[in-house]
Short mmCIF file of C-alpha atoms and ligand atoms in Angstrom, two decimals:
data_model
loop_
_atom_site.label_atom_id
_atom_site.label_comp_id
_atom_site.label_asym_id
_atom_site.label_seq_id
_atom_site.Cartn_x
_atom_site.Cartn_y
_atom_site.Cartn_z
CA UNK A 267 123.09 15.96 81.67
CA UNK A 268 121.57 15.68 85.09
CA UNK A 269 124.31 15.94 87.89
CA UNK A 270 123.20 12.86 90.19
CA UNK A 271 121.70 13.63 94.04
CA UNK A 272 124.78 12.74 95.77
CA UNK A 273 127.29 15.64 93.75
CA UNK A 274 124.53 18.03 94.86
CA UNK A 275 126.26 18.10 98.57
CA UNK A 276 130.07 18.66 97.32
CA UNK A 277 128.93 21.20 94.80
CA UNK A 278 127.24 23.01 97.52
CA UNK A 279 130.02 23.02 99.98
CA UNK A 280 132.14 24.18 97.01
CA UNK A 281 130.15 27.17 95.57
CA UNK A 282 130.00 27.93 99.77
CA UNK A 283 133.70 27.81 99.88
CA UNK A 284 134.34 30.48 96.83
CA UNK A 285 131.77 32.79 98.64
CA UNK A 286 133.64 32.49 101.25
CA UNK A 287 136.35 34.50 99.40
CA UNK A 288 134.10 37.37 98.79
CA UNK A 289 134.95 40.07 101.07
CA UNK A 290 132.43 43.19 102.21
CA UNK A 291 135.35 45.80 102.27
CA UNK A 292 133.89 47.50 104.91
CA UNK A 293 133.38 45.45 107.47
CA UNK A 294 135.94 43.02 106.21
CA UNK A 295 134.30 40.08 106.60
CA UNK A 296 133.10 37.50 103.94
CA UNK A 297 129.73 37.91 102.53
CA UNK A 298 127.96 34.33 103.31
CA UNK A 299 129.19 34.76 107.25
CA UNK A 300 127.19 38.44 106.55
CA UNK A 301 124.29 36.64 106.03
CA UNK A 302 124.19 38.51 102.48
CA UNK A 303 123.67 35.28 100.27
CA UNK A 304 120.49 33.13 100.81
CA UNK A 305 118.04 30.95 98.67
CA UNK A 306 121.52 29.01 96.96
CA UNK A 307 120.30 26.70 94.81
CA UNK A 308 122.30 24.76 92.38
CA UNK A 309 120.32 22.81 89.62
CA UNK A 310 122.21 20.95 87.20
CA UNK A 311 124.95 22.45 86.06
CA UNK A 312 123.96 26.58 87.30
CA UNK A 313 123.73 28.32 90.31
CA UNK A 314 120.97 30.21 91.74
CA UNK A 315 121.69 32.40 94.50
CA UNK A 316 120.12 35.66 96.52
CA UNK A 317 122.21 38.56 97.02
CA UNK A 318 121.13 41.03 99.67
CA UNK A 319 122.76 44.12 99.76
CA UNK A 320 122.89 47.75 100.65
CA UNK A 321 122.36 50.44 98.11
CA UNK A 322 126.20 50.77 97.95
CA UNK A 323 127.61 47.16 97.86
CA UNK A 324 126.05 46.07 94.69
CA UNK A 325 129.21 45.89 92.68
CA UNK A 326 130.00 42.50 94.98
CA UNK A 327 127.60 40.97 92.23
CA UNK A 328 130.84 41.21 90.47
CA UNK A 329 132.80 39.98 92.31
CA UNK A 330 130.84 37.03 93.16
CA UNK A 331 130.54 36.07 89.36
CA UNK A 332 134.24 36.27 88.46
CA UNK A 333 135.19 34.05 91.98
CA UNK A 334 132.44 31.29 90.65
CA UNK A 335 133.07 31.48 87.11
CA UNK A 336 136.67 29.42 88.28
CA UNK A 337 134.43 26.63 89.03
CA UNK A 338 134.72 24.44 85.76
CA UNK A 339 131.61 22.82 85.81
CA UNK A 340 129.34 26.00 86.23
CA UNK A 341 127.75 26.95 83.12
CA UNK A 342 126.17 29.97 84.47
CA UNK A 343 125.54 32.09 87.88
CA UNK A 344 122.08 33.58 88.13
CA UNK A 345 121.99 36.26 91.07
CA UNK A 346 118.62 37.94 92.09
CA UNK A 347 119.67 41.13 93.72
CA UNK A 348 117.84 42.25 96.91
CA UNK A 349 118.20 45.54 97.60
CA UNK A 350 115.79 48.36 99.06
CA UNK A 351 116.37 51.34 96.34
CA UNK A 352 118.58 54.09 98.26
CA UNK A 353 119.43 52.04 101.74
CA UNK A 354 122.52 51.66 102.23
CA UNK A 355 122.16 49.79 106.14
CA UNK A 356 119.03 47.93 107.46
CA UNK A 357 119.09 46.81 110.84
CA UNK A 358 115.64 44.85 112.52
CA UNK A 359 114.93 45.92 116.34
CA UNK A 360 113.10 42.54 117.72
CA UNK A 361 112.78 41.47 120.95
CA UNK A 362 111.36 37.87 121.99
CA UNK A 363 108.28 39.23 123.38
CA UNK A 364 105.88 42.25 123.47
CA UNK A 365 105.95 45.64 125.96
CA UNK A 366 110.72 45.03 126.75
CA UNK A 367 110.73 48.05 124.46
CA UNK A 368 111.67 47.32 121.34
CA UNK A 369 109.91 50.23 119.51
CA UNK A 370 111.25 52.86 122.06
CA UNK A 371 114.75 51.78 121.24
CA UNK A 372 114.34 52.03 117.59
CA UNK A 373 112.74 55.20 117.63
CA UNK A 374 115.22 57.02 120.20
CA UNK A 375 118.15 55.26 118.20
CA UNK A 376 116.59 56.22 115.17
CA UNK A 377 117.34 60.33 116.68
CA UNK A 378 120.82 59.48 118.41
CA UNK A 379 122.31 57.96 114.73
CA UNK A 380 120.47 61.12 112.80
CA UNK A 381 121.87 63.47 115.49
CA UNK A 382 125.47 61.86 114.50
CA UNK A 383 124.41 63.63 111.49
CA UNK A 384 123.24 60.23 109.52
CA UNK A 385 119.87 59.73 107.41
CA UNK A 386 117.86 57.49 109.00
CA UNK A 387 114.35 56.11 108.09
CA UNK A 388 112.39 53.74 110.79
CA UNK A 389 110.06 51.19 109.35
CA UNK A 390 107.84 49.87 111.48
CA UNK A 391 106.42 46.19 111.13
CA UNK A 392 105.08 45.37 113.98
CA UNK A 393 101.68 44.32 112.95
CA UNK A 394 100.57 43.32 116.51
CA UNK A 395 101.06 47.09 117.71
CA UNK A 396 102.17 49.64 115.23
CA UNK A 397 102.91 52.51 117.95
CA UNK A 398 105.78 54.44 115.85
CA UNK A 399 104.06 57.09 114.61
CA UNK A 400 102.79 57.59 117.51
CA UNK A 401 105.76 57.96 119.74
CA UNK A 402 106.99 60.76 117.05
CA UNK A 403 103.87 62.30 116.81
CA UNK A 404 102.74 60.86 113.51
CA UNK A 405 99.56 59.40 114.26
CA UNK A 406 96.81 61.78 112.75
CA UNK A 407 99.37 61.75 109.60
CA UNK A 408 98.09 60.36 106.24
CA UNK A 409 100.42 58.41 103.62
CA UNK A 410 100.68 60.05 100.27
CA UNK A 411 101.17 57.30 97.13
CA UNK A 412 102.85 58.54 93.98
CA UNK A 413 102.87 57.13 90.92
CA UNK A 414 106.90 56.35 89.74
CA UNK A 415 108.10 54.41 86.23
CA UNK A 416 108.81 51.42 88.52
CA UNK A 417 104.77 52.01 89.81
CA UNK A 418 103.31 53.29 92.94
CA UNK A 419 105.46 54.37 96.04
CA UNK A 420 104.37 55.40 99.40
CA UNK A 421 105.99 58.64 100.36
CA UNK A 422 107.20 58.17 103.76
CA UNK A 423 106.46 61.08 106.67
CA UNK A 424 108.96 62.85 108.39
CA UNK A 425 108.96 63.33 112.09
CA UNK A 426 112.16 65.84 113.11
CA UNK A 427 114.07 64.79 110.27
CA UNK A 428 113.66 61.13 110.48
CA UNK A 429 111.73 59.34 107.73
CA UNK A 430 108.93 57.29 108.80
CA UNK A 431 106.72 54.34 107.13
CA UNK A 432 104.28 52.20 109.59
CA UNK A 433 102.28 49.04 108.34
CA UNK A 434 99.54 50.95 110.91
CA UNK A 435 99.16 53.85 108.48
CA UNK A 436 98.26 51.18 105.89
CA UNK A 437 95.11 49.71 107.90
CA UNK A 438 91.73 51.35 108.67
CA UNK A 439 92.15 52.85 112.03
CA UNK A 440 89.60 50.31 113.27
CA UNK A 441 90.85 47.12 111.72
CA UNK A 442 94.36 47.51 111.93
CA UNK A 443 94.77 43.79 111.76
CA UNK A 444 92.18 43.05 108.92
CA UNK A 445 95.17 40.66 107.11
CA UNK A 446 96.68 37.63 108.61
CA UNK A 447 98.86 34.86 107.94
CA UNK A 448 100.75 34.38 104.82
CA UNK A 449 98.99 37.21 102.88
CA UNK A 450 99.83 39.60 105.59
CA UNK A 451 103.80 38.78 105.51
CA UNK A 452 103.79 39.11 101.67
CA UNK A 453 101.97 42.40 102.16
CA UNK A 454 104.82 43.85 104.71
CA UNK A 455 107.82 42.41 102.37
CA UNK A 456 106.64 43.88 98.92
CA UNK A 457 105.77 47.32 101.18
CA UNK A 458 109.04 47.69 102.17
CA UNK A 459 110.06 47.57 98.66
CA UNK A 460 107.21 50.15 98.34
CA UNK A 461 108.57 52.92 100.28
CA UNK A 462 109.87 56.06 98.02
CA UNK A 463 112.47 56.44 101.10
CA UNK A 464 115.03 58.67 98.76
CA UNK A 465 119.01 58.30 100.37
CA UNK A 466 119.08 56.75 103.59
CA UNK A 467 122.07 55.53 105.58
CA UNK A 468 119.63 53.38 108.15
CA UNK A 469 116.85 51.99 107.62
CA UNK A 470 115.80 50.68 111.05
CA UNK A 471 112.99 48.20 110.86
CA UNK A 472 110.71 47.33 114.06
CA UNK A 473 109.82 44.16 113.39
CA UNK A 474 107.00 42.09 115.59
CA UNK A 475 108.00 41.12 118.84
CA UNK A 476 108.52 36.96 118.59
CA UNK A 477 109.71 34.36 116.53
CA UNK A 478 106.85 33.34 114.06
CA UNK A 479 106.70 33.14 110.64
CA UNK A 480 105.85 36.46 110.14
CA UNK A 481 109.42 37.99 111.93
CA UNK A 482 110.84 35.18 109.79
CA UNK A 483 109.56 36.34 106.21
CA UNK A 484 110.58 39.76 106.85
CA UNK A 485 113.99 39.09 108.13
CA UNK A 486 114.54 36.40 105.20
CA UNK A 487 112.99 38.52 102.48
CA UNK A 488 114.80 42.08 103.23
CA UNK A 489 118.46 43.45 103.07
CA UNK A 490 118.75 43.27 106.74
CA UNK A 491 122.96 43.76 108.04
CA UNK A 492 122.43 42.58 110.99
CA UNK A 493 119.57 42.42 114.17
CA UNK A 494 119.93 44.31 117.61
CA UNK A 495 117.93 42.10 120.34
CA UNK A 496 116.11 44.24 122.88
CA UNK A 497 115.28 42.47 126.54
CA UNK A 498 114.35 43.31 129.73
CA UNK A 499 116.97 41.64 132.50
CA UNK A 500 113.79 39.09 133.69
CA UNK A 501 114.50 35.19 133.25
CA UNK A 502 111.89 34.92 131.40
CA UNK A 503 112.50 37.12 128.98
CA UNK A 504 116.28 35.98 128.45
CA UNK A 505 114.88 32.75 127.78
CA UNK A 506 112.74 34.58 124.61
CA UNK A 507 115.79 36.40 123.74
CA UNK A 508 117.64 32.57 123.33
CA UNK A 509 114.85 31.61 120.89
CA UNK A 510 115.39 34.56 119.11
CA UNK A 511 118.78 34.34 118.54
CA UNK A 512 118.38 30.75 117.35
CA UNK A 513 116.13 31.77 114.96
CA UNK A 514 118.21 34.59 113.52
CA UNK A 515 121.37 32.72 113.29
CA UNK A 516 119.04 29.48 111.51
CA UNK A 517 117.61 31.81 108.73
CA UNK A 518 121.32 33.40 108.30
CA UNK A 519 121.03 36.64 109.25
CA UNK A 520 123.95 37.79 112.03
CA UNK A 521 122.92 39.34 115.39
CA UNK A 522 124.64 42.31 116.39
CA UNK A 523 124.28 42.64 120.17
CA UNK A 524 121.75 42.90 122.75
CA UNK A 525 120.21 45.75 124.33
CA UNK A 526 119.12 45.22 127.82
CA UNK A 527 116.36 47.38 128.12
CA UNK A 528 114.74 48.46 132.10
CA UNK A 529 117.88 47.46 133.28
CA UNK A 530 117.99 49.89 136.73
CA UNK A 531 116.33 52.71 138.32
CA UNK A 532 118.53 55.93 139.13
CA UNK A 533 117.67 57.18 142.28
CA UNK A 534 117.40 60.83 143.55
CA UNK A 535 121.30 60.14 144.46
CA UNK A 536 121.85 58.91 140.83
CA UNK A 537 122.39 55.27 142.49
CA UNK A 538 121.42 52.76 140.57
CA UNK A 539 118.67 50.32 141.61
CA UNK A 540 117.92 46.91 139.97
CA UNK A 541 114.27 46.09 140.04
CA UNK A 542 114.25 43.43 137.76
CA UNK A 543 117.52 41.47 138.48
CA UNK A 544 120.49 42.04 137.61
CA UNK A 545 123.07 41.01 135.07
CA UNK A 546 121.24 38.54 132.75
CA UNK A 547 121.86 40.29 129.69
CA UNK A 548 125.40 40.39 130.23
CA UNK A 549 125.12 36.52 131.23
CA UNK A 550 123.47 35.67 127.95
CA UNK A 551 125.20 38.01 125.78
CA UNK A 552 128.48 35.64 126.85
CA UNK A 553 126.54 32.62 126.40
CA UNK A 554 125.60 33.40 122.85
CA UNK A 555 128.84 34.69 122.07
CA UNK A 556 127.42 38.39 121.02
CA UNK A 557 127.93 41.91 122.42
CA UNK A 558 125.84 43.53 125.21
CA UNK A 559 125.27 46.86 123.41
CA UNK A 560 123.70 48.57 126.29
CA UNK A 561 121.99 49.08 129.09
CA UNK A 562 118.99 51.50 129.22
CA UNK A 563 117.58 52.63 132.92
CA UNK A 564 113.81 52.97 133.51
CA UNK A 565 113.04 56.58 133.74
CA UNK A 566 109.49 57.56 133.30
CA UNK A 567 109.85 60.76 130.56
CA UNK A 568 110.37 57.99 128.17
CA UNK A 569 106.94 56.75 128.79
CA UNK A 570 105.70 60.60 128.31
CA UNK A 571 108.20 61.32 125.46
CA UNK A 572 106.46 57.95 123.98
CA UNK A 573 102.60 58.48 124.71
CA UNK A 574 103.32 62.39 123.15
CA UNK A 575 105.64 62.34 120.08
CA UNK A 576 108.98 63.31 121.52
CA UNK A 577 111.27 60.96 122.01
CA UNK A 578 113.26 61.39 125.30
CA UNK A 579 117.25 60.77 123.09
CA UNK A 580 115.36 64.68 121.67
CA UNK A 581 114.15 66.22 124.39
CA UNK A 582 116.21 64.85 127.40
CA UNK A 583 119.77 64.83 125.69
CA UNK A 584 121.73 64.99 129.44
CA UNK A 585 119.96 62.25 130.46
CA UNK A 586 121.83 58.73 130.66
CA UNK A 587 118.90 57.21 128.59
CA UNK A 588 119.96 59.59 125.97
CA UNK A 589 123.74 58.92 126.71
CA UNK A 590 123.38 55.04 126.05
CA UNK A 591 121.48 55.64 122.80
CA UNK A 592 124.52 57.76 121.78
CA UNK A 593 126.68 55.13 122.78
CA UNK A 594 124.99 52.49 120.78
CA UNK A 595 125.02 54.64 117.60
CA UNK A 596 128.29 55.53 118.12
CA UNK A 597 128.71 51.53 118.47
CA UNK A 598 127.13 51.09 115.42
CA UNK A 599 128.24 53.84 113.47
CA UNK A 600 132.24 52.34 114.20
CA UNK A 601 131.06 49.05 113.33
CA UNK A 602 129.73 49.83 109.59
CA UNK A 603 132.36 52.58 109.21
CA UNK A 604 130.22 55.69 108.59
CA UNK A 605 131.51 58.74 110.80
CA UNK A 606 132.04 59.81 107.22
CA UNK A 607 128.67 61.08 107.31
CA UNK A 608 129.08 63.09 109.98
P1 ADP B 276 107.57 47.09 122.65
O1 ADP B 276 107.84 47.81 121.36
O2 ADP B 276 108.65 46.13 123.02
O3 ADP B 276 106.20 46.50 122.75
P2 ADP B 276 107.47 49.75 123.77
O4 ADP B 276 108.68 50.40 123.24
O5 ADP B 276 106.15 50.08 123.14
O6 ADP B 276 107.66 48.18 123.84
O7 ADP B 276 107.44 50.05 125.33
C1 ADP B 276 106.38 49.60 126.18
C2 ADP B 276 106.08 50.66 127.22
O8 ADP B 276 107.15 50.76 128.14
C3 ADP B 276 105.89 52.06 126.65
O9 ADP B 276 104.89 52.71 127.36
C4 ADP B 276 107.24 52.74 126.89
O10 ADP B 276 107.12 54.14 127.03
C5 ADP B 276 107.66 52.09 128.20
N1 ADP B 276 109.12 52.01 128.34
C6 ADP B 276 109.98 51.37 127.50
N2 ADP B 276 111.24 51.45 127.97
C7 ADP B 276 111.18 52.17 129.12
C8 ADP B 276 112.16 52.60 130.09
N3 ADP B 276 113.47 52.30 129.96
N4 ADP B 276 111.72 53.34 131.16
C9 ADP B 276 110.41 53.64 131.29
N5 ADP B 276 109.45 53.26 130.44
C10 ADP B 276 109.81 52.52 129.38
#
């Protein structure tokens, strides 16, 4: 028998509410406010739900069957499992517009969590400028596909120890745009299910700077833990970062902090200088309620260390560029428990 539309809502809220009793026992929080079930459907008397996970947490499939099996009208839980094969974390680096850094963080954060002796892979979405490989010297590389039992799989590159996988290494050099639109967002989501990337603790994923829909499929359709926001302290770029935030928290995925990005100048007396304002990404982290994760200064060797392949947090470890990316993994590496890998 048909349940009629106006039990839907109840049964919704209810199914919600015994989620709600799953815990993630690392981070000891409950696994809808995680952002880890999506797509909850209930039809009749079943529920359909999305479970995205890390490699490790997939016994809270479990878990989440025996709480909703108490529910006596359920007749059966379907859960898809989403899970990129051998990730255990993925965290998306987006910022609300284009050129605040976003790929420089996630490529020197991507060294300070490996030098905290993590595996770390960077994925790198952004369609609009897929400058990755590049800024770890990757850019004459070419992608090697292997055939597996589950099909093809594109071997990832390495770049001092880091595992690498760019949407740019898919194109033609000279039409590195050539899909668009839907097709183009399907593309990325089924190629990061593509990538052979073997063990990883992170998987850091540079997603295209923006809100659109194509920042939305990828966040919606991948295991992502949580979203680090990278801004420069302009007005205008704060006001990007708000959009971005909104988005994130509408499709259900949380945001972990903000990195303010540019945020002073060191001068020969190590004094530092704000040239683009000062304290707006402090101001909005309190106004969204999330963390400030750090402040990067402006120092020109990571423009060099970009434009040649070696990322300043590598080459430039004393510097306080390099400091705050230790900071942040450190940050990050407290928050999902993992010094264990050290
Ligand atoms: P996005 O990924 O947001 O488009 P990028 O990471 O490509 O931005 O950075 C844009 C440019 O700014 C690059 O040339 C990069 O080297 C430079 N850049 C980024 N952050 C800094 C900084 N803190 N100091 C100096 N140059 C920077």
């Amino acid at each position: 028998m048909s349940i009629s539309e106006h039990a839907i809502a109840p049964r919704q809220q209810e199914v919600i509410q015994h989620l709600k009793q799953v815990m993630e026992p690392t981070l000891q929080t409950d696994i809808v406010s995680l952002g880890m079930v999506r797509n909850l459907r209930i039809v009749d008397d079943y529920i359909y739900l999305r479970l995205y996970v890390g490699s490790h947490q997939q016994e809270l499939q479990d878990q989440i069957q025996s709480k909703l099996s108490t529910l006596d009208w359920c007749k059966k839980v379907y859960i898809q499992l989403c899970v990129i094969p051998g990730v255990k974390i993925t965290l998306a680096v987006s910022s609300g517009k284009g050129g605040v850094g976003k790929s420089t963080t996630a490529v020197n954060l991507a060294i300070a969590l490996q030098q905290q002796g993590a595996k770390v892979g960077v994925l790198d979405a952004d369609v609009y400028g897929p400058n990755i490989p590049q800024m770890l010297g990757l850019s004459q590389a070419a992608v090697q596909v292997i055939d597996t039992d589950q099909g093809q799989r594109f071997m990832p590159l390495v770049a001092y120890g880091i595992k690498v996988m760019s949407v740019g290494l898919l194109a033609e050099p000279d039409h590195p745009l050539a899909w668009r639109g839907p097709v183009l967002h399907k593309i990325i989501t089924q190629f990061i299910q593509e990538v052979d990337w073997g063990e990883l603790d992170y998987l850091l994923i540079d997603l295209p700077p923006g809100t659109g829909d194509a920042q939305i499929t990828i966040v919606q359709e991948s295991p992502i833990c949580g979203v680090l926001l990278v801004t420069t302290p302009q007005q205008v770029a704060l006001a990007d970062v708000r959009r971005s935030v909104q988005m994130f928290r509408r499709v259900g995925v949380p945001v972990l902090g903000i990195i303010e990005n540019m945020s002073y100048f060191l001068n020969d007396t190590n004094t530092p200088i704000s040239i683009f304002g000062r304290g707006g990404g402090q101001e909005l982290a309190t106004e969204l309620h999330t963390a400030l994760l750090g402040q990067i200064p402006i120092d020109p060797r990571i423009c060099t260390g970009g434009d040649s392949g070696n990322p300043i947090a590598l080459t430039h470890p004393e510097t306080m560029v390099s400091q705050v990316f230790r900071q942040m993994a450190g940050a990050i590496a407290n928050t999902f428990q993992t010094p264990k890998f050290l």
